[in-house]
Each structure stands twice: as C-alpha cells, then as structure tokens.
Amino acid sequence: QVQLVQSGAEVKKPGASVKVSCNASVYTFTSYGISWVRQAPGQGLEWMGWISTYNGNTNYAQKFQGRVTMTTDTSTSTAYMELRSLRSDDTAVYYCARVSGAVVVYFDYWGQGTLVTVSS
Amino acid sequence: QSVLTQPPSASGTPGQRVTISCSGSSSNTGSNTVNWYQQFPGTAPKLLIYRNNQRPSGVPDRFSGSKSGTSASLAISGLQSEDEADYYCEAWDDSLSGPVFGGGTRLTVL
C-alpha cells in the first residue's frame, strides 16, 4: 500500500520559516508528482503547489509564490515544502499528496498531515 | 471564498440517496474533469471519485459521480452512518493553472 509519511507538528513564531517533509514508499517515487495542500482550522482545502519528482519542475499557486519552495530528494524518496515569512493565518494542517494521471490529474494518496502553528 | 461552490451541509437517513452538488465555471468544471474527496474529522482526505465518475479500487459502488456543463454531483445511495464526513470537489482551473477545491459539504446521517 502506497504510504506518504510526513514530519511532526511544528510551532513557529511569526516571520520564521518551516520545512515539512513527506517520505514516500511502496511505489516508484519519480513516477508521480507531489502536491502540497493545506487546511486551516475548520476550513476547506487549499492547493499550494506541485513538484515533479522526475525533474524538479515546480508550479506554485500564485498566492504562495515568493514564499514557498518545494524540493525533493530522490535518494530518500522524500519531498519537502518550505514556507517562509510565516504569519498567524498560515496556521494549518499541511498535507502532501501524490499526483496521479497525466493531463488529467488527481490526488490519489495523501500524507497524514502536519500541523503548523504560527504564534508569538 | 472557494472557487467551486458546494452546499455547506447535506443530510439523509440511513438507506436514503443523497446528492452533493459542485458548481464552477467554464475555466474549471466546464472544461476539466471533477474529482471528489472524503474526509473524516482529524484525518487526511481520501480520493473518492476521479475523472467525474471513476471509483478507485476499494470505494463502494454506492458512491457515484456525474458532471453536466459546469456542474458536478456526487451521489451516495444506501446511505450508511459511516458515510458521515466532509466531501470536497476539485477540478483543474485553466485560468489559475492549478487545481481548485470546493468549500466542502458536511454530510450528516440522521
């Protein structure tokens, strides 16, 4: 069974950065892209961006451009999402999700989520 | 404000059939396929329906999806108590060059 295991909860101060990891297993890591989706408390899902695990190409949602960086380490099948200049409204659960399909994509497996709390 | 519009809540009694709507525009649901996700409190979303009406392996055939024009629907027949969850629709948006989600629908089984 495909597994995406994320790093643990984080508490950060406003202005700081956070880096969340997502370790994939039981499939060929470089055959599927990874997206990051976040969910603020009591709110809906918000797509942050996508990274190709094959060549490292990225596509960030406009809202996060300049503040987010997504990377991968193919040697450990791990994807990373770093968000900088954190604000209180960045408090959310951050999910990584495997991107399936080519032209028509969907998120077929999700990590368990990482709670990031931004508070002074 | 979500790009795709869903009713905030839906309800039904066990055994009943319920539908959840998802409305978008020509740049998303009108020109691309729709996916649906199920999320229980405190857990990650799970893919329920992809490409409008395809079920991943393991999803009961009580769940079905359809799309017409710029609107999509998720139908759940033979409603069960364990179906009580939040449901989200999602589609690629050509204008935004990324996927967009609905605001989610909380389904209550009475």
Coordinates of C-alpha atoms in Angstrom, one line a residue:
Chain A
Q1 CA 0.0 0.0 0.0
V2 CA 1.4 3.4 -1.0
Q3 CA 2.5 5.4 2.0
L4 CA 3.3 9.1 2.4
V5 CA 4.6 9.8 5.9
Q6 CA 5.0 13.4 7.0
S7 CA 7.2 15.0 9.6
G8 CA 5.8 16.0 13.0
A9 CA 3.9 19.1 14.2
E10 CA 5.7 22.4 14.4
V11 CA 5.3 25.6 16.4
K12 CA 6.8 28.7 14.8
K13 CA 6.9 32.4 15.6
P14 CA 5.7 35.0 13.0
G15 CA 8.3 35.7 10.5
A16 CA 10.0 32.3 10.8
S17 CA 10.2 29.5 8.3
V18 CA 9.0 25.9 8.4
K19 CA 10.1 22.9 6.4
V20 CA 7.8 19.9 6.2
S21 CA 8.9 16.6 4.8
C22 CA 7.0 13.8 3.1
N23 CA 8.6 10.4 2.8
A24 CA 7.1 8.2 0.1
S25 CA 7.2 4.4 0.0
V26 CA 5.9 1.3 -1.8
Y27 CA 6.0 2.9 -5.3
T28 CA 8.5 4.4 -7.6
F29 CA 8.9 7.9 -6.3
T30 CA 10.0 9.5 -9.5
S31 CA 6.9 8.3 -11.4
Y32 CA 4.4 10.6 -9.7
G33 CA 4.5 14.2 -8.8
I34 CA 3.8 15.6 -5.3
S35 CA 1.4 18.4 -4.5
W36 CA 1.0 20.2 -1.2
V37 CA -2.4 21.2 0.1
R38 CA -3.2 23.0 3.3
Q39 CA -6.3 23.2 5.5
A40 CA -6.7 26.0 8.1
P41 CA -8.6 25.1 11.2
G42 CA -12.3 24.5 10.4
Q43 CA -11.7 25.5 6.8
G44 CA -11.5 23.8 3.4
L45 CA -8.6 22.6 1.3
E46 CA -6.2 24.9 -0.5
W47 CA -3.7 23.8 -3.1
M48 CA -0.2 25.3 -2.6
G49 CA 1.8 23.9 -5.5
W50 CA 3.2 20.9 -7.3
I51 CA 6.7 19.5 -7.9
S52 CA 7.8 17.0 -10.5
T53 CA 9.8 14.3 -8.7
Y54 CA 11.3 13.4 -12.1
N55 CA 13.0 16.7 -12.9
G56 CA 12.2 19.0 -10.0
N57 CA 10.0 21.4 -12.0
T58 CA 7.6 23.3 -9.9
N59 CA 4.2 25.1 -10.2
Y60 CA 3.3 27.2 -7.3
A61 CA -0.1 28.8 -6.6
Q62 CA 0.1 32.5 -7.2
K63 CA -0.8 33.2 -3.6
F64 CA 2.4 31.5 -2.3
Q65 CA 4.9 32.4 -5.0
G66 CA 7.9 34.0 -3.5
R67 CA 7.2 32.5 -0.1
V68 CA 7.2 28.7 -0.8
T69 CA 9.9 26.3 -2.1
M70 CA 9.2 22.7 -2.9
T71 CA 12.1 20.3 -3.3
T72 CA 12.7 16.6 -3.5
D73 CA 15.5 14.2 -2.5
T74 CA 15.1 11.2 -4.8
S75 CA 17.8 9.2 -2.9
T76 CA 15.4 9.1 0.1
S77 CA 12.1 9.4 -1.8
T78 CA 11.3 12.5 0.2
A79 CA 9.6 15.7 -0.8
Y80 CA 9.9 18.9 1.1
M81 CA 7.8 22.1 1.4
E82 CA 9.4 25.2 3.0
L83 CA 7.2 28.2 3.8
R84 CA 8.9 31.4 4.8
S85 CA 7.8 34.7 6.5
L86 CA 5.1 32.8 8.4
R87 CA 2.0 34.7 9.6
S88 CA -0.7 33.7 12.0
D89 CA -3.0 32.8 9.1
D90 CA -0.5 30.2 7.9
T91 CA -1.6 28.1 10.9
A92 CA -3.0 25.0 9.2
V93 CA -2.5 21.3 8.6
Y94 CA -0.3 20.8 5.6
Y95 CA -0.7 17.7 3.5
C96 CA 1.4 16.2 0.8
A97 CA -0.5 14.2 -1.9
R98 CA 0.6 12.0 -4.7
V99 CA -0.4 13.3 -8.1
S100 CA -1.8 10.7 -10.4
G101 CA -2.7 11.0 -14.1
A102 CA -1.0 13.0 -16.8
V103 CA -3.1 15.6 -18.5
V104 CA -6.0 15.0 -16.1
V105 CA -4.7 14.8 -12.6
Y106 CA -6.0 13.9 -9.2
F107 CA -4.6 13.2 -5.7
D108 CA -4.8 9.5 -5.1
Y109 CA -2.8 9.2 -1.9
W110 CA -2.3 11.7 0.9
G111 CA 0.1 12.0 3.8
Q112 CA -1.3 12.1 7.4
G113 CA -0.8 15.8 7.6
T114 CA 1.5 18.1 9.6
L115 CA 0.1 20.7 11.9
V116 CA 2.0 24.0 11.7
T117 CA 1.0 26.5 14.4
V118 CA 2.2 30.1 14.0
S119 CA 2.0 32.0 17.2
S120 CA 4.0 34.6 19.1
Chain B
Q1 CA -14.3 32.1 -0.8
S2 CA -13.8 28.9 -2.7
V3 CA -13.7 28.9 -6.5
L4 CA -16.0 25.9 -6.6
T5 CA -19.4 26.2 -4.9
Q6 CA -20.8 23.4 -2.7
P7 CA -23.6 23.5 -0.2
P8 CA -22.1 23.7 3.3
S9 CA -24.3 20.8 4.6
A10 CA -26.4 17.9 3.5
S11 CA -28.2 15.2 5.4
G12 CA -30.1 12.0 5.0
T13 CA -31.4 9.0 6.8
P14 CA -29.9 5.5 6.6
G15 CA -30.7 3.8 3.3
Q16 CA -31.6 7.1 1.6
R17 CA -29.9 8.5 -1.5
V18 CA -28.3 11.9 -1.2
T19 CA -26.6 14.1 -3.7
I20 CA -24.0 16.9 -3.2
S21 CA -23.6 19.5 -5.9
C22 CA -20.4 21.3 -7.1
S23 CA -20.7 24.3 -9.3
G24 CA -17.9 26.0 -11.1
S25 CA -17.2 27.9 -14.3
S26 CA -16.0 27.4 -17.9
S27 CA -12.4 27.6 -16.7
N28 CA -12.6 24.7 -14.3
T29 CA -15.6 22.3 -14.1
G30 CA -16.8 23.4 -17.5
S31 CA -13.6 22.3 -19.3
N32 CA -12.0 19.8 -16.9
T33 CA -12.9 16.7 -15.1
V34 CA -14.0 16.7 -11.4
N35 CA -12.6 14.7 -8.5
W36 CA -14.2 14.1 -5.1
Y37 CA -12.6 13.5 -1.8
Q38 CA -14.0 12.3 1.5
Q39 CA -12.5 13.5 4.8
F40 CA -13.3 12.3 8.3
P41 CA -12.6 14.7 11.2
G42 CA -8.9 14.7 12.1
T43 CA -7.8 12.6 9.2
A44 CA -6.4 13.2 5.7
P45 CA -8.7 13.4 2.6
K46 CA -9.2 10.3 0.7
L47 CA -9.9 10.1 -3.1
L48 CA -13.5 9.0 -3.7
I49 CA -14.2 9.7 -7.3
Y50 CA -11.9 10.8 -10.1
R51 CA -12.4 11.9 -13.7
N52 CA -16.1 12.7 -13.0
N53 CA -17.3 9.2 -12.4
Q54 CA -14.4 6.8 -11.8
R55 CA -14.1 4.9 -8.5
P56 CA -10.7 3.9 -7.1
S57 CA -10.3 0.4 -6.1
G58 CA -12.0 -0.2 -2.7
V59 CA -14.6 2.6 -3.0
P60 CA -18.1 1.1 -2.7
D61 CA -20.3 1.4 -5.8
R62 CA -22.8 3.3 -3.5
F63 CA -20.7 6.3 -4.4
S64 CA -21.1 7.7 -7.9
G65 CA -20.2 10.9 -9.7
S66 CA -21.5 12.8 -12.7
K67 CA -21.0 16.1 -14.5
S68 CA -23.0 18.2 -16.8
G69 CA -21.9 21.5 -18.1
T70 CA -20.2 23.5 -15.3
S71 CA -21.8 21.5 -12.5
A72 CA -20.9 18.1 -11.0
S73 CA -22.6 15.9 -8.5
L74 CA -21.7 13.2 -6.0
A75 CA -24.4 10.7 -5.2
I76 CA -24.4 8.4 -2.3
S77 CA -27.0 5.6 -2.3
G78 CA -28.0 3.3 0.5
L79 CA -26.7 5.9 3.0
Q80 CA -24.8 4.5 6.0
S81 CA -23.8 6.0 9.3
E82 CA -20.2 5.7 8.4
D83 CA -20.7 8.0 5.4
E84 CA -20.9 10.9 7.8
A85 CA -17.9 13.0 6.7
D86 CA -16.9 16.1 4.8
Y87 CA -16.9 15.9 1.0
Y88 CA -14.8 18.1 -1.3
C89 CA -15.0 18.5 -5.1
E90 CA -11.9 19.6 -7.0
A91 CA -11.1 20.4 -10.6
W92 CA -8.2 21.9 -12.6
D93 CA -8.6 25.6 -13.4
D94 CA -7.2 26.7 -16.7
S95 CA -7.1 30.4 -15.7
L96 CA -5.3 29.8 -12.4
S97 CA -3.1 27.0 -13.9
G98 CA -3.8 24.8 -10.8
P99 CA -6.4 22.8 -9.1
V100 CA -9.2 24.4 -7.1
F101 CA -11.4 23.0 -4.4
G102 CA -15.0 23.5 -3.3
G103 CA -15.6 24.7 0.2
G104 CA -16.7 21.3 1.3
T105 CA -20.0 19.7 2.3
R106 CA -20.6 18.2 5.7
L107 CA -22.8 15.2 5.4
T108 CA -24.9 14.2 8.4
V109 CA -26.6 10.9 8.7
L110 CA -29.7 11.4 10.8

